[in-house]
GROMACS .gro file of C-alpha atoms in nm:
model
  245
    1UNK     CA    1  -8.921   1.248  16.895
    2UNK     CA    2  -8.950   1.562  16.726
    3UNK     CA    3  -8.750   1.894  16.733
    4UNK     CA    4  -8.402   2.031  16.704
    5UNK     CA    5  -8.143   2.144  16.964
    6UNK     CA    6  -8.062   2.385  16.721
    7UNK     CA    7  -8.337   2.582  16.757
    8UNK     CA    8  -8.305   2.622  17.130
    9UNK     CA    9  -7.982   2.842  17.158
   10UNK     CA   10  -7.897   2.724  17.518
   11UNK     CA   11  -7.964   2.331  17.443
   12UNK     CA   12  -7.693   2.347  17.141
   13UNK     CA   13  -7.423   2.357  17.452
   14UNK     CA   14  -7.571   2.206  17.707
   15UNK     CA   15  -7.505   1.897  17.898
   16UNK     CA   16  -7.716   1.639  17.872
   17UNK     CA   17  -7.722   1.322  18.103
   18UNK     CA   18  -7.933   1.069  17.903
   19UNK     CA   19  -8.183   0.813  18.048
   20UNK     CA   20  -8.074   0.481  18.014
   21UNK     CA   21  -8.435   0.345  17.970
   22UNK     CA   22  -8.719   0.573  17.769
   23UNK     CA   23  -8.730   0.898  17.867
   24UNK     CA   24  -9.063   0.988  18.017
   25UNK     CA   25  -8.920   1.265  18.250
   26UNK     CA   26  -8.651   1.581  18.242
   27UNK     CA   27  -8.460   1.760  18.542
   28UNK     CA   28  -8.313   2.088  18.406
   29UNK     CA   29  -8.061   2.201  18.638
   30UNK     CA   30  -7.909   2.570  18.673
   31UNK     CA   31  -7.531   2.613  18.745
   32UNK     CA   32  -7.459   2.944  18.932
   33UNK     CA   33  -7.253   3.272  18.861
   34UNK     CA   34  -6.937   3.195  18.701
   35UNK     CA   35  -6.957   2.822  18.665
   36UNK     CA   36  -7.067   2.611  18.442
   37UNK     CA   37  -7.299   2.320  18.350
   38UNK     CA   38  -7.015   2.026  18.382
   39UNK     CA   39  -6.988   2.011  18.734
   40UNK     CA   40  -7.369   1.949  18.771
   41UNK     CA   41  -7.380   1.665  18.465
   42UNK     CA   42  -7.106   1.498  18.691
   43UNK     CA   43  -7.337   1.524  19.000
   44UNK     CA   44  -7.664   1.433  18.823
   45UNK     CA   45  -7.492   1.129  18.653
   46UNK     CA   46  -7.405   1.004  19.008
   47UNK     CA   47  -7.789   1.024  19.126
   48UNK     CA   48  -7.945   0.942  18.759
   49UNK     CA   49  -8.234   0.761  18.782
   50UNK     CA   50  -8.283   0.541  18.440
   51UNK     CA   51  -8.623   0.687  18.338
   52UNK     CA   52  -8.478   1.019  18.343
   53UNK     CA   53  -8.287   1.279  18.113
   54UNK     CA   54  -8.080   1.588  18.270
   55UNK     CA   55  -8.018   1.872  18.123
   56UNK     CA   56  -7.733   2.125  18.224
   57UNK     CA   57  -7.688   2.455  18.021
   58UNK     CA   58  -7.438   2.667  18.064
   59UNK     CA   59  -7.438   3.047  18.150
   60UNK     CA   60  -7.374   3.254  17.820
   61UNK     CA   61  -7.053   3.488  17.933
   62UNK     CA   62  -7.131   3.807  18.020
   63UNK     CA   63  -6.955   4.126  18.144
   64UNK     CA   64  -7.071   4.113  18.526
   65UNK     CA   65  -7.097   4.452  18.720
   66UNK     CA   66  -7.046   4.294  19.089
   67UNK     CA   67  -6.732   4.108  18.975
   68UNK     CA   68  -6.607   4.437  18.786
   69UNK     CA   69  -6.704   4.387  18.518
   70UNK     CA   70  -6.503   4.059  18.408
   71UNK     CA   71  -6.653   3.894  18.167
   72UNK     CA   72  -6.765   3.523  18.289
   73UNK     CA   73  -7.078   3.260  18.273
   74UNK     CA   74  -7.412   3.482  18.405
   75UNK     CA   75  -7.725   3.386  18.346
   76UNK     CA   76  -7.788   3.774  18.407
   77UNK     CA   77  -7.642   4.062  18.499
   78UNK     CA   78  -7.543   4.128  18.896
   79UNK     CA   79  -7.475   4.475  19.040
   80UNK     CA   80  -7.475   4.355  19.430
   81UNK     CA   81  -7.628   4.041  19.612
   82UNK     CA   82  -7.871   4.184  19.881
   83UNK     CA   83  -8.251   4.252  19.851
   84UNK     CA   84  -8.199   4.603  19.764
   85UNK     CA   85  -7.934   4.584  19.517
   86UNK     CA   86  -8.056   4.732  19.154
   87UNK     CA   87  -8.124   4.452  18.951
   88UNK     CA   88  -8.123   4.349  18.524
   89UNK     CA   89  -8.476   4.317  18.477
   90UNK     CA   90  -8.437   4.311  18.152
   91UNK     CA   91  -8.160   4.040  18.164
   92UNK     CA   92  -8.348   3.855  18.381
   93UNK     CA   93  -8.603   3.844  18.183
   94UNK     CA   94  -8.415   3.744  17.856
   95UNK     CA   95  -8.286   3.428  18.076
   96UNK     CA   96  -8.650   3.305  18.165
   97UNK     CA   97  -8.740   3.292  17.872
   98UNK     CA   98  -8.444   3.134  17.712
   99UNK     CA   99  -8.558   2.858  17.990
  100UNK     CA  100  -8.899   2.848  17.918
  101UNK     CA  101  -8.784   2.754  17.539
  102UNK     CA  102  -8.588   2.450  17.634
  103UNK     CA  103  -8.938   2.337  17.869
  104UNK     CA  104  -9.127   2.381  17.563
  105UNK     CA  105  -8.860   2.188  17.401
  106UNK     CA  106  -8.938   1.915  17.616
  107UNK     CA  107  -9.287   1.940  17.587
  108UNK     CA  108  -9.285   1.923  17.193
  109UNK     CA  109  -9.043   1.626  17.245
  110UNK     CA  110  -9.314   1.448  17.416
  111UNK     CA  111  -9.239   1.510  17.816
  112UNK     CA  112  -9.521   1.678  17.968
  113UNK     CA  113  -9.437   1.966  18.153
  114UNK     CA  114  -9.569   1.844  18.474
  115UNK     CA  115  -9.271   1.608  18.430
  116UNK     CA  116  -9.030   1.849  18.446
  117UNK     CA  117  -8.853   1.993  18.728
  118UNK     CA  118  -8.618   2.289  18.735
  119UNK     CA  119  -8.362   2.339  18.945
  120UNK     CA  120  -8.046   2.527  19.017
  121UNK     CA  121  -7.795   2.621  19.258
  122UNK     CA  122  -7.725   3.008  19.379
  123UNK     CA  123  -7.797   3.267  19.068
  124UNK     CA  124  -7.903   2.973  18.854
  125UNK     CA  125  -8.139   2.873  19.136
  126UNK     CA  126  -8.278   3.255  19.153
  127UNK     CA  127  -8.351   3.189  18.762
  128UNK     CA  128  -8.518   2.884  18.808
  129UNK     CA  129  -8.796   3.047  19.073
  130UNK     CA  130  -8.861   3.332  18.867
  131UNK     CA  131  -8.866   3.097  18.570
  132UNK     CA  132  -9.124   2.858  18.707
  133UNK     CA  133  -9.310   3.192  18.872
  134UNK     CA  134  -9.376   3.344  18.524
  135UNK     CA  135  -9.405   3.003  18.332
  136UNK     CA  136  -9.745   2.940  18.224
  137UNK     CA  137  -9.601   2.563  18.148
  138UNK     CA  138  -9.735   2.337  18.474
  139UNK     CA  139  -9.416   2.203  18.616
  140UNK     CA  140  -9.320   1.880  18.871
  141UNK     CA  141  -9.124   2.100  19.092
  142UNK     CA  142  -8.906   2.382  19.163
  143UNK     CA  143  -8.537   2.318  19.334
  144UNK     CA  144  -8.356   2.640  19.437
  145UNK     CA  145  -8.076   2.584  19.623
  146UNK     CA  146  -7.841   2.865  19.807
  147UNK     CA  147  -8.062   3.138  19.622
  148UNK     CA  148  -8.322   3.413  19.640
  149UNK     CA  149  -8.610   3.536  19.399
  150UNK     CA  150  -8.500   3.837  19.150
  151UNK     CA  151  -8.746   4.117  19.065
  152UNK     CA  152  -8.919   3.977  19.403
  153UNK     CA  153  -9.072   4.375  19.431
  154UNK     CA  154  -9.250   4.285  19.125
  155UNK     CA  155  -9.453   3.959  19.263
  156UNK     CA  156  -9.751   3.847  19.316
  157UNK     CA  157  -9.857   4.062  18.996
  158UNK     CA  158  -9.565   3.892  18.747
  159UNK     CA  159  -9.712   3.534  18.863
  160UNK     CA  160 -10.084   3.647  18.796
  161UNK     CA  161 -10.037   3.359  18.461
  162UNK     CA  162  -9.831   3.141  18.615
  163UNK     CA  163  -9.912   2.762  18.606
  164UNK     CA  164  -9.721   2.676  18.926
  165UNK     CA  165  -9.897   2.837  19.175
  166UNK     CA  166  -9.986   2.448  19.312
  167UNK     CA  167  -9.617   2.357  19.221
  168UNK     CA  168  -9.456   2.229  19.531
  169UNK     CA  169  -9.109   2.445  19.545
  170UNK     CA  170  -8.833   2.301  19.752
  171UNK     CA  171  -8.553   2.571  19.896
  172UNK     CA  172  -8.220   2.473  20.068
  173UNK     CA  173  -7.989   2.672  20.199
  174UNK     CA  174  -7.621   2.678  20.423
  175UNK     CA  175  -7.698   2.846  20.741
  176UNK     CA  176  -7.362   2.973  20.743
  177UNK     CA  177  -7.369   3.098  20.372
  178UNK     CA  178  -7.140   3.424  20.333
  179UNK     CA  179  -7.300   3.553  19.966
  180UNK     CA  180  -7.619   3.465  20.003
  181UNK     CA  181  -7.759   3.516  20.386
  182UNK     CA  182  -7.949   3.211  20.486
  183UNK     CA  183  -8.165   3.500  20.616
  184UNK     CA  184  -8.235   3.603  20.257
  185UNK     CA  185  -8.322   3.236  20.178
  186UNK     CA  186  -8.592   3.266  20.477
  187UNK     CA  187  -8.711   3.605  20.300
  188UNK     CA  188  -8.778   3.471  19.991
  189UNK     CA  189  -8.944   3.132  20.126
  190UNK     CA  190  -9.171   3.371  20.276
  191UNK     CA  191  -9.250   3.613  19.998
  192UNK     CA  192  -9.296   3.245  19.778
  193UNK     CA  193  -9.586   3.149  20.070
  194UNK     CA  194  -9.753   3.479  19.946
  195UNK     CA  195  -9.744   3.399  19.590
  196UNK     CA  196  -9.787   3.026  19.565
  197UNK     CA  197  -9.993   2.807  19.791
  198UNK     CA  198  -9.828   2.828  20.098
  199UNK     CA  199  -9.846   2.454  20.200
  200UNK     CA  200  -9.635   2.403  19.933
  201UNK     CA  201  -9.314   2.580  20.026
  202UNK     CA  202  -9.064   2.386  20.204
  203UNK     CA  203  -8.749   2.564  20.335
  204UNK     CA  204  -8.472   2.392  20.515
  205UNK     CA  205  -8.149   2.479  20.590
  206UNK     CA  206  -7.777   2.319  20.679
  207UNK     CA  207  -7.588   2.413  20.953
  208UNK     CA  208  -7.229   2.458  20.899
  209UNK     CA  209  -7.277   2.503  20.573
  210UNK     CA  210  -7.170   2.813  20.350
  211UNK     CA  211  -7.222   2.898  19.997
  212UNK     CA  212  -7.152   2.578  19.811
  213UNK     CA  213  -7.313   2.247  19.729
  214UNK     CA  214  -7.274   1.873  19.911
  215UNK     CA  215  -7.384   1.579  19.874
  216UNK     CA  216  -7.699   1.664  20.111
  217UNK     CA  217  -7.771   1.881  19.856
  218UNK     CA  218  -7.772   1.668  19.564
  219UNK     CA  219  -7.899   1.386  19.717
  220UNK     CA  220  -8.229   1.616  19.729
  221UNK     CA  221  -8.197   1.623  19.401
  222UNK     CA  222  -8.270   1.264  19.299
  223UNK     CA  223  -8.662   1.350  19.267
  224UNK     CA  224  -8.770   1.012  19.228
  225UNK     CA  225  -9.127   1.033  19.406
  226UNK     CA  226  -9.193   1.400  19.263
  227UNK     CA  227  -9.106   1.289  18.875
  228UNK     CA  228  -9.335   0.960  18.941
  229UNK     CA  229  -9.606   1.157  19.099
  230UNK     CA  230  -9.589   1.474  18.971
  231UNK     CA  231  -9.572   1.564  19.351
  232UNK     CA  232  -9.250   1.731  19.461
  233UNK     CA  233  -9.392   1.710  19.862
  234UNK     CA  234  -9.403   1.314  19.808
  235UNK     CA  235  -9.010   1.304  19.755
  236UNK     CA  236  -8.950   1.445  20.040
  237UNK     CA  237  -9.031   1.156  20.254
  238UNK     CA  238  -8.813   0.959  20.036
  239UNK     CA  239  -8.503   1.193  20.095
  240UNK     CA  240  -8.189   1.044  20.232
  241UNK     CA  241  -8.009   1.325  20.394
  242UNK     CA  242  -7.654   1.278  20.507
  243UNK     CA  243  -7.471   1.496  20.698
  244UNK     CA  244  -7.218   1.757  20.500
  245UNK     CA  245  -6.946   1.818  20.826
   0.00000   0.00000   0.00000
């Protein structure tokens, strides 16, 4: 194995949830606004799978404009949480690529990148679609869970290099969500459709369920099939979805 954490600012503090066997695949998992990457390790320790090694990063803090300005864990900058709301393009943009370096990490490590998956939960799971969007890196999958895609007014044209137009991208959402609109979840599934192959885009959502995560939701996250297959459709036939209420 080559490289050094060092090097990759947001993998010197991140939790990692090693394989217990060799490591021939990597989920990277997004926390959202205000949390931080320890109550993900927990969850991805309880679905580990031994071939595989998780990484969690947490959120550098930031002063964040929706929450007046207190200064918490944000992957970027928020000024409101609807489709119109200005947006930090350029802190957006800053966090994509501070992704994309701990993928190539991987990758110079010795996992391919189409044995990677990146996922996240509510503004980390907005990162992780715009990550994978403008990542020229081929990945497993995308998970985005409770979340939308930022700068979507600038797509199809920011994904014209992507590598994961074929990328199967999985979206779940609470159907009762009060932050993020499950409607907003079914906006962005369908702006995805028009910039990846549509076939490709699965969107389901939870009733009874508002903006937070259950075990439904991480039990979708043990990606067996997809990391095996490099096929994120083929997990989903191996999903074991229990009921949240």
């Amino acid at each position: 194995m080559c490289g050094n954490n060092m090097s990759v600012p947001l993998l010197s503090e991140a939790l990692t949830v090693p394989g217990t066997e060799k490591e021939t695949a990597v989920v990277i998992f997004l926390h959202g606004l205000g949390d931080t990457g320890h109550g993900w390790a927990d969850a991805m320790t309880s679905i580990r799978l031994p071939y595989i090694k998780y990484i969690c990063p947490h959120a550098p803090r930031i002063p964040v404009t929706l929450n007046m300005k207190m200064t918490m864990p944000s992957w970027f900058d928020l000024t409101g949480l609807s489709p119109e709301s200005p947006e930090d393009e350029a802190g957006i943009k800053r966090a994509a690529e501070n992704i994309k370096a701990i993928i190539d990490h991987e990758v110079k490590n010795g996992i391919p990148s189409n044995r990677i998956i990146l996922g996240g939960f509510s503004q980390g799971g907005a990162l992780s679609l715009y990550t994978a969007l403008t990542s020229q890196q081929q990945l497993a999958g995308v998970v985005g869970l409770s979340c939308w895609l930022p700068l979507h007014k600038t797509f199809p044209q920011a994904a014209s290099g992507s590598g994961n137009k074929d990328t199967p991208i999985l979206q779940c959402h609470g159907e009762m969500d009060p932050m993020i609109p499950a409607q907003y979840g079914a906006m962005t599934a369908e702006k995805l459709k028009n910039i990846v192959s549509p076939q490709n885009v699965t969107f389901r959502t939870y009733p009874g369920l508002m903006h937070s995560s259950c075990p439904q939701f991480q039990t979708l996250l043990k990606v067996k099939t997809a990391v095996e297959d490099h096929l994120l459709t083929q997990s989903l036939h191996c999903l074991k979805v229990a009921h949240c209420l």
